[in-house]
Short mmCIF file of C-alpha atoms and ligand atoms in Angstrom, two decimals:
data_model
loop_
_atom_site.label_atom_id
_atom_site.label_comp_id
_atom_site.label_asym_id
_atom_site.label_seq_id
_atom_site.Cartn_x
_atom_site.Cartn_y
_atom_site.Cartn_z
CA MET F 1 11.89 20.88 9.88
CA THR F 2 13.22 19.00 12.92
CA THR F 3 15.94 16.34 12.76
CA GLU F 4 13.16 13.76 13.07
CA ASP F 5 11.86 15.02 9.73
CA THR F 6 15.06 14.67 7.71
CA HIS F 7 13.53 11.93 5.56
CA THR F 8 10.34 13.84 4.85
CA THR F 9 10.06 16.78 2.51
CA ARG F 10 7.96 19.89 2.17
CA THR F 11 8.58 20.00 -1.59
CA ASP F 12 5.33 18.98 -3.28
CA GLN F 13 5.12 16.20 -5.85
CA LEU F 14 4.76 18.64 -8.76
CA THR F 15 8.00 20.58 -8.23
CA LEU F 16 10.86 19.67 -10.57
CA VAL F 17 13.45 17.66 -8.63
CA ASN F 18 16.30 15.27 -9.31
CA PRO F 19 14.86 11.82 -8.42
CA VAL F 20 18.32 10.64 -7.36
CA THR F 21 18.48 13.22 -4.60
CA ARG F 22 14.78 13.88 -3.90
CA TYR F 23 15.38 11.71 -0.84
CA PRO F 24 18.65 10.66 0.77
CA SER F 25 19.91 7.13 0.14
CA ILE F 26 18.94 5.90 3.60
CA SER F 27 20.89 3.34 5.60
CA PRO F 28 18.37 2.36 8.28
CA PRO F 29 19.93 1.13 11.51
CA GLU F 30 19.31 -2.52 12.34
CA GLN F 31 15.96 -2.61 14.11
CA GLU F 32 13.17 -5.05 14.84
CA GLN F 33 9.48 -4.61 15.50
CA PRO F 34 6.83 -7.25 16.23
CA GLU F 35 4.54 -7.86 13.24
CA PRO F 36 2.72 -5.69 12.11
CA GLY F 37 5.21 -2.87 12.54
CA LEU F 38 4.30 0.72 13.30
CA ASP F 39 5.23 3.82 11.32
CA ALA F 40 5.41 5.54 14.71
CA GLU F 41 8.42 3.35 15.63
CA LEU F 42 10.24 3.45 12.28
CA ALA F 43 13.76 4.94 12.18
CA PRO F 44 14.34 6.94 10.07
CA LYS F 45 10.74 8.16 9.65
CA ALA F 46 9.12 7.38 6.31
CA ASP F 47 7.65 10.16 4.16
CA LEU F 48 3.88 9.70 3.87
CA GLY F 49 3.46 13.05 2.09
CA GLU F 50 1.78 14.62 5.09
CA PHE F 51 3.85 17.80 4.73
CA SER F 52 4.11 17.84 0.94
CA TYR F 53 1.38 16.17 -1.12
CA ARG F 54 -0.55 18.91 -2.90
CA GLY F 55 -4.01 18.04 -4.19
CA THR F 56 -5.23 19.39 -7.51
CA GLY F 57 -8.89 18.40 -7.21
CA ARG F 58 -8.60 15.11 -9.07
CA LEU F 59 -10.86 13.03 -6.77
CA VAL F 60 -13.31 15.58 -5.44
CA GLY F 61 -16.40 13.93 -3.90
CA ARG F 62 -15.14 10.38 -4.45
CA LYS F 63 -15.42 7.73 -1.69
CA ALA F 64 -12.45 5.45 -1.20
CA LEU F 65 -11.56 2.38 0.87
CA VAL F 66 -7.85 1.70 1.40
CA THR F 67 -6.85 -1.53 3.17
CA GLY F 68 -3.72 -1.22 5.32
CA GLY F 69 -4.22 2.55 5.16
CA ASP F 70 -2.64 3.10 8.57
CA SER F 71 1.00 3.03 7.50
CA GLY F 72 3.46 2.86 4.64
CA ILE F 73 2.16 2.90 1.09
CA GLY F 74 -1.51 2.65 2.12
CA ALA F 75 -1.16 5.66 4.43
CA ALA F 76 0.51 7.71 1.68
CA VAL F 77 -2.31 6.75 -0.72
CA ALA F 78 -5.01 7.59 1.84
CA ILE F 79 -3.42 11.00 2.47
CA ALA F 80 -3.07 11.76 -1.25
CA PHE F 81 -6.69 10.72 -1.94
CA ALA F 82 -7.85 13.03 0.87
CA ARG F 83 -5.81 15.95 -0.50
CA GLU F 84 -7.39 15.26 -3.91
CA GLY F 85 -10.82 15.67 -2.30
CA ALA F 86 -11.97 12.10 -1.56
CA ASP F 87 -13.51 10.82 1.68
CA VAL F 88 -11.38 7.89 2.82
CA ALA F 89 -11.99 4.77 4.92
CA ILE F 90 -8.92 2.84 6.09
CA THR F 91 -8.60 -0.69 7.46
CA TYR F 92 -5.81 -1.86 9.76
CA LEU F 93 -5.09 -4.37 12.50
CA PRO F 94 -6.20 -3.38 16.04
CA GLU F 95 -2.52 -3.19 17.16
CA GLU F 96 -2.07 -0.34 14.65
CA GLU F 97 -4.53 2.09 16.25
CA GLU F 98 -1.81 4.70 16.89
CA ASP F 99 -0.78 4.86 13.22
CA ALA F 100 -4.42 4.76 12.07
CA GLN F 101 -5.41 7.70 14.28
CA ASN F 102 -2.51 9.73 12.93
CA VAL F 103 -3.58 9.10 9.32
CA ALA F 104 -7.24 9.76 10.16
CA ARG F 105 -6.23 13.11 11.65
CA ILE F 106 -4.30 14.07 8.50
CA ILE F 107 -7.27 13.02 6.32
CA THR F 108 -9.70 15.07 8.41
CA GLU F 109 -7.38 18.09 8.37
CA SER F 110 -7.58 17.93 4.58
CA GLY F 111 -11.27 18.82 4.88
CA VAL F 112 -12.77 15.42 4.02
CA ARG F 113 -14.17 12.53 6.05
CA ALA F 114 -12.12 9.68 7.53
CA VAL F 115 -13.50 6.30 8.66
CA THR F 116 -11.31 3.93 10.70
CA LEU F 117 -12.00 0.18 10.43
CA PRO F 118 -9.84 -2.01 12.69
CA GLY F 119 -9.95 -5.77 12.11
CA ASP F 120 -8.32 -8.82 10.56
CA LEU F 121 -8.71 -9.32 6.80
CA THR F 122 -7.90 -13.05 7.09
CA ASP F 123 -11.46 -13.23 8.48
CA ALA F 124 -13.83 -13.57 5.50
CA ALA F 125 -16.71 -11.95 7.40
CA PHE F 126 -14.58 -8.88 8.17
CA CYS F 127 -13.80 -8.42 4.46
CA ALA F 128 -17.52 -8.12 3.71
CA GLU F 129 -18.13 -6.00 6.80
CA VAL F 130 -15.55 -3.31 5.94
CA VAL F 131 -17.16 -2.77 2.55
CA GLU F 132 -20.66 -2.50 4.09
CA ARG F 133 -19.44 -0.12 6.80
CA THR F 134 -17.63 2.09 4.28
CA VAL F 135 -20.73 2.30 2.11
CA GLY F 136 -22.88 2.96 5.18
CA GLU F 137 -20.67 5.69 6.64
CA LEU F 138 -19.51 7.43 3.44
CA GLY F 139 -22.71 6.88 1.47
CA GLY F 140 -21.12 4.88 -1.36
CA LEU F 141 -17.87 3.51 -2.75
CA ASP F 142 -15.99 4.62 -5.89
CA ILE F 143 -12.42 3.47 -5.26
CA LEU F 144 -11.17 0.24 -3.65
CA VAL F 145 -7.45 -0.03 -2.95
CA ASN F 146 -6.48 -3.60 -1.99
CA ASN F 147 -3.17 -2.82 -0.32
CA ALA F 148 -2.91 -4.74 2.99
CA GLY F 149 -0.14 -7.32 2.89
CA LYS F 150 1.98 -9.69 4.93
CA GLN F 151 5.67 -10.41 4.25
CA ILE F 152 7.76 -12.61 6.54
CA TYR F 153 11.10 -13.83 5.21
CA ARG F 154 12.20 -17.45 5.68
CA GLU F 155 15.62 -18.73 4.66
CA SER F 156 14.29 -22.09 3.45
CA LEU F 157 11.07 -23.97 2.70
CA ASP F 158 11.80 -26.13 5.75
CA ASP F 159 11.52 -23.02 7.92
CA LEU F 160 8.19 -21.95 6.41
CA PRO F 161 5.43 -23.10 8.77
CA ASP F 162 2.04 -24.03 7.32
CA GLU F 163 0.45 -21.37 9.48
CA GLN F 164 2.50 -18.59 7.85
CA LEU F 165 2.02 -20.04 4.38
CA GLU F 166 -1.75 -19.95 4.76
CA GLU F 167 -1.85 -16.55 6.50
CA THR F 168 0.22 -14.95 3.75
CA PHE F 169 -2.15 -16.28 1.09
CA ARG F 170 -5.24 -15.33 3.15
CA THR F 171 -4.01 -11.78 3.72
CA ASN F 172 -2.47 -10.98 0.35
CA ILE F 173 -4.72 -12.70 -2.18
CA LEU F 174 -7.80 -14.36 -0.62
CA ALA F 175 -8.82 -11.11 1.12
CA MET F 176 -8.46 -9.34 -2.23
CA PHE F 177 -11.01 -11.72 -3.82
CA ARG F 178 -13.39 -11.28 -0.86
CA LEU F 179 -13.13 -7.49 -0.62
CA THR F 180 -13.59 -7.14 -4.35
CA ARG F 181 -16.58 -9.49 -4.41
CA ALA F 182 -18.26 -7.48 -1.65
CA ALA F 183 -17.41 -4.15 -3.30
CA VAL F 184 -18.51 -4.79 -6.88
CA GLU F 185 -22.26 -4.52 -6.24
CA HIS F 186 -21.70 -1.00 -4.83
CA LEU F 187 -19.24 0.30 -7.44
CA PRO F 188 -20.77 2.62 -10.04
CA PRO F 189 -19.53 2.93 -13.65
CA GLY F 190 -16.33 4.99 -13.47
CA ALA F 191 -15.20 3.27 -10.28
CA ALA F 192 -11.66 1.95 -9.88
CA ILE F 193 -10.05 -1.00 -8.12
CA ILE F 194 -6.30 -0.79 -7.53
CA ASN F 195 -4.32 -3.74 -6.18
CA THR F 196 -0.87 -3.47 -4.60
CA THR F 197 1.43 -6.10 -6.08
CA SER F 198 5.28 -6.05 -6.04
CA ILE F 199 8.49 -6.33 -8.05
CA GLN F 200 8.55 -9.72 -6.27
CA ALA F 201 5.89 -10.88 -8.77
CA TYR F 202 8.63 -11.05 -11.44
CA GLN F 203 11.87 -11.16 -9.43
CA PRO F 204 11.12 -13.48 -6.49
CA ALA F 205 13.70 -13.35 -3.69
CA PRO F 206 14.75 -16.84 -2.54
CA ILE F 207 13.68 -15.96 1.02
CA LEU F 208 10.15 -14.74 0.09
CA LEU F 209 8.60 -17.73 -1.71
CA ASP F 210 5.14 -17.48 -0.14
CA TYR F 211 4.96 -13.69 -0.39
CA ALA F 212 6.29 -13.51 -3.96
CA SER F 213 3.82 -16.21 -5.11
CA THR F 214 0.90 -14.15 -3.82
CA LYS F 215 2.19 -11.09 -5.67
CA ALA F 216 2.34 -13.01 -8.96
CA ALA F 217 -1.23 -14.15 -8.26
CA ILE F 218 -2.28 -10.52 -7.70
CA ASN F 219 -0.93 -9.49 -11.12
CA ASN F 220 -2.83 -12.32 -12.76
CA PHE F 221 -6.03 -11.62 -10.78
CA THR F 222 -5.79 -7.96 -11.82
CA LYS F 223 -5.54 -8.76 -15.53
CA GLY F 224 -8.40 -11.28 -15.46
CA LEU F 225 -10.71 -9.21 -13.27
CA ALA F 226 -10.11 -6.11 -15.41
CA GLN F 227 -11.63 -7.94 -18.39
CA GLN F 228 -14.54 -9.28 -16.32
CA LEU F 229 -15.48 -5.85 -14.93
CA ALA F 230 -14.71 -3.71 -18.01
CA PRO F 231 -18.27 -3.97 -19.41
CA LYS F 232 -19.59 -2.56 -16.12
CA GLY F 233 -17.31 0.47 -16.48
CA ILE F 234 -15.20 -0.56 -13.49
CA ARG F 235 -11.47 -0.37 -14.14
CA VAL F 236 -9.02 -2.69 -12.38
CA ASN F 237 -5.27 -2.03 -12.27
CA ALA F 238 -2.27 -2.73 -10.05
CA VAL F 239 0.74 -0.87 -8.73
CA ALA F 240 4.00 -2.80 -8.28
CA PRO F 241 6.33 -1.08 -5.81
CA GLY F 242 10.05 -1.77 -5.58
CA PRO F 243 11.85 -1.38 -2.23
CA ILE F 244 9.93 1.19 -0.17
CA TRP F 245 10.83 2.16 3.40
CA THR F 246 7.81 1.04 5.47
CA PRO F 247 7.19 -0.85 8.75
CA LEU F 248 6.75 -4.07 6.75
CA GLN F 249 10.53 -4.33 6.36
CA PRO F 250 11.77 -4.27 10.00
CA SER F 251 8.85 -6.40 11.25
CA GLY F 252 10.00 -9.66 9.66
CA GLY F 253 9.95 -8.59 6.00
CA GLN F 254 13.76 -8.59 5.71
CA PRO F 255 16.63 -10.02 7.71
CA THR F 256 17.63 -7.33 10.22
CA ASP F 257 21.20 -7.17 8.94
CA ALA F 258 19.92 -6.41 5.41
CA LEU F 259 18.19 -3.17 6.52
CA PRO F 260 21.25 -0.87 6.33
CA GLU F 261 21.52 -1.57 2.56
CA PHE F 262 17.76 -1.61 1.94
CA GLY F 263 16.92 -0.34 -1.57
CA GLN F 264 20.43 0.81 -2.42
CA SER F 265 20.74 -1.49 -5.44
CA THR F 266 18.00 0.23 -7.48
CA PRO F 267 19.22 2.27 -10.50
CA LEU F 268 18.35 5.41 -8.50
CA GLY F 269 20.62 4.11 -5.72
CA ARG F 270 18.09 4.46 -2.95
CA ALA F 271 14.88 3.06 -1.46
CA GLY F 272 11.62 4.76 -2.30
CA GLN F 273 9.47 6.66 0.18
CA PRO F 274 5.76 5.80 0.51
CA THR F 275 4.59 9.15 -0.85
CA GLU F 276 6.43 8.47 -4.12
CA LEU F 277 3.85 5.72 -4.77
CA ALA F 278 0.80 7.91 -4.22
CA PRO F 279 0.62 9.63 -7.63
CA ALA F 280 0.41 6.23 -9.36
CA TYR F 281 -2.70 5.33 -7.32
CA VAL F 282 -4.22 8.78 -7.87
CA PHE F 283 -3.73 8.40 -11.65
CA LEU F 284 -5.33 4.93 -11.69
CA ALA F 285 -8.22 6.08 -9.46
CA SER F 286 -9.08 9.16 -11.49
CA PRO F 287 -10.97 9.32 -14.80
CA GLU F 288 -7.82 10.56 -16.59
CA SER F 289 -6.83 6.86 -16.84
CA SER F 290 -10.17 5.91 -18.44
CA PHE F 291 -8.51 3.71 -21.12
CA VAL F 292 -6.05 2.02 -18.74
CA LEU F 293 -7.26 -1.42 -17.56
CA GLY F 294 -5.49 -4.59 -16.40
CA GLU F 295 -2.22 -2.67 -16.23
CA THR F 296 0.52 -2.99 -13.64
CA LEU F 297 2.26 0.31 -13.04
CA ASN F 298 5.78 -0.31 -11.77
CA VAL F 299 7.12 2.23 -9.29
CA ASN F 300 10.45 0.72 -8.38
CA GLY F 301 13.37 3.07 -8.89
CA GLY F 302 14.18 1.75 -12.34
CA GLN F 303 14.39 -2.04 -12.05
CA PRO F 304 13.49 -3.66 -15.40
CA THR F 305 10.19 -5.57 -15.47
CA PRO F 306 8.54 -7.78 -18.11
P1 NAD O 401 2.83 -1.64 5.94
O1 NAD O 401 3.20 -2.58 7.01
O2 NAD O 401 2.86 -0.20 6.25
O3 NAD O 401 1.38 -1.96 5.38
C1 NAD O 401 0.83 -3.25 5.36
C2 NAD O 401 -0.49 -3.19 6.06
O4 NAD O 401 -1.16 -4.42 5.86
C3 NAD O 401 -0.39 -3.01 7.56
O5 NAD O 401 -0.39 -1.65 7.93
C4 NAD O 401 -1.62 -3.73 8.07
O6 NAD O 401 -2.65 -2.81 8.42
C5 NAD O 401 -2.10 -4.53 6.88
N1 NAD O 401 -2.30 -5.93 7.24
C6 NAD O 401 -1.38 -6.91 7.31
N2 NAD O 401 -1.97 -8.06 7.71
C7 NAD O 401 -3.28 -7.78 7.88
C8 NAD O 401 -4.41 -8.53 8.27
N3 NAD O 401 -4.33 -9.84 8.56
N4 NAD O 401 -5.61 -7.91 8.35
C9 NAD O 401 -5.72 -6.60 8.06
N5 NAD O 401 -4.69 -5.84 7.67
C10 NAD O 401 -3.49 -6.43 7.59
O7 NAD O 401 3.79 -1.96 4.71
P2 NAD O 401 3.78 -1.50 3.16
O8 NAD O 401 5.13 -1.84 2.69
O9 NAD O 401 3.25 -0.15 3.00
O10 NAD O 401 2.78 -2.56 2.51
C11 NAD O 401 1.67 -2.20 1.73
C12 NAD O 401 1.62 -3.09 0.51
O11 NAD O 401 2.75 -2.81 -0.31
C13 NAD O 401 1.66 -4.58 0.80
O12 NAD O 401 0.73 -5.25 -0.03
C14 NAD O 401 3.08 -4.96 0.41
O13 NAD O 401 3.15 -6.30 0.03
C15 NAD O 401 3.30 -4.02 -0.75
N6 NAD O 401 4.69 -3.83 -1.15
C16 NAD O 401 5.57 -3.23 -0.29
C17 NAD O 401 6.87 -3.05 -0.70
C18 NAD O 401 7.91 -2.41 0.18
O14 NAD O 401 9.10 -2.42 -0.16
N7 NAD O 401 7.53 -1.84 1.30
C19 NAD O 401 7.28 -3.49 -1.97
C20 NAD O 401 6.36 -4.08 -2.81
C21 NAD O 401 5.07 -4.25 -2.39
MG1 MG O 402 0.63 -0.68 9.51
#
């Protein structure tokens, strides 16, 4: 392990560890990236599970689409799905090609197929297109992970431009409706939809009003849609991360001077790493969760939720 790797681990997710010390309580240096940030530029590096996630055959032969699968939580989920035996398509913005190629390489090295789909999910036509291309290239679709998201902090409502307000809603919730609508006709009984929400859905930060509102909407959408699709045998659930070290944070997600303390106020005393989210998505994607629908699984270091 090189010094660059000090925040990644080679201990797999099934080995008994103390969650307090599984990862160091990081104090990221103040840093800024243009939106969307890159994992390649993040300091310290985030752990996507590339050296540690050990598959146990839970998604063999499945075909998955993960939006925002180039970096952060989406990348960790895409890597875990691949290690579990699924072919994986990822979407990302064209500026994120470097991160996307890295994840595609890790997926392919796991012995499954990777499909890379660059484009902007605020474009309704692109939402439909990514589903069609995934189905075309992988030969079907069993798992849709609606994970792409936009978070730009603003100190006050006066500082929140209309353009950002609408883009946040288009990216975080409208795209989720459109991707899901396009996907449903292809999803067989047994398929799963998993939406990424946030602790912000219940504990909105005063500087994230637009973002937090979309996350509350995602929880509600998840619970309603789960009931609508249950008779078809399609299960819909959500995962609500707490503070996770990803490029979202230093690319406008948090004030720069807040980064050194990022995540330290959780009961575990540290931020989470992206790969710590992956098992929640694997559980909700696999048939072992056959009676779990409309649920939000909180993965947040111990912060109480409703
Ligand atoms: P990330 O920056 O690694 O991932 C977000 C991804 O969203 C980007 O990689 C990008 O590809 C995609 N995206 C953004 N705008 C897009 C657009 N217009 N079109 C297409 N793709 C677009 O950061 P992350 O933290 O891993 O975020 C993943 C999800 O997790 C988001 O929904 C975020 O809200 C949620 N989340 C993150 C945290 C955290 O602390 N990091 C906490 C709670 C929830
Ligand atoms: Mg990214």
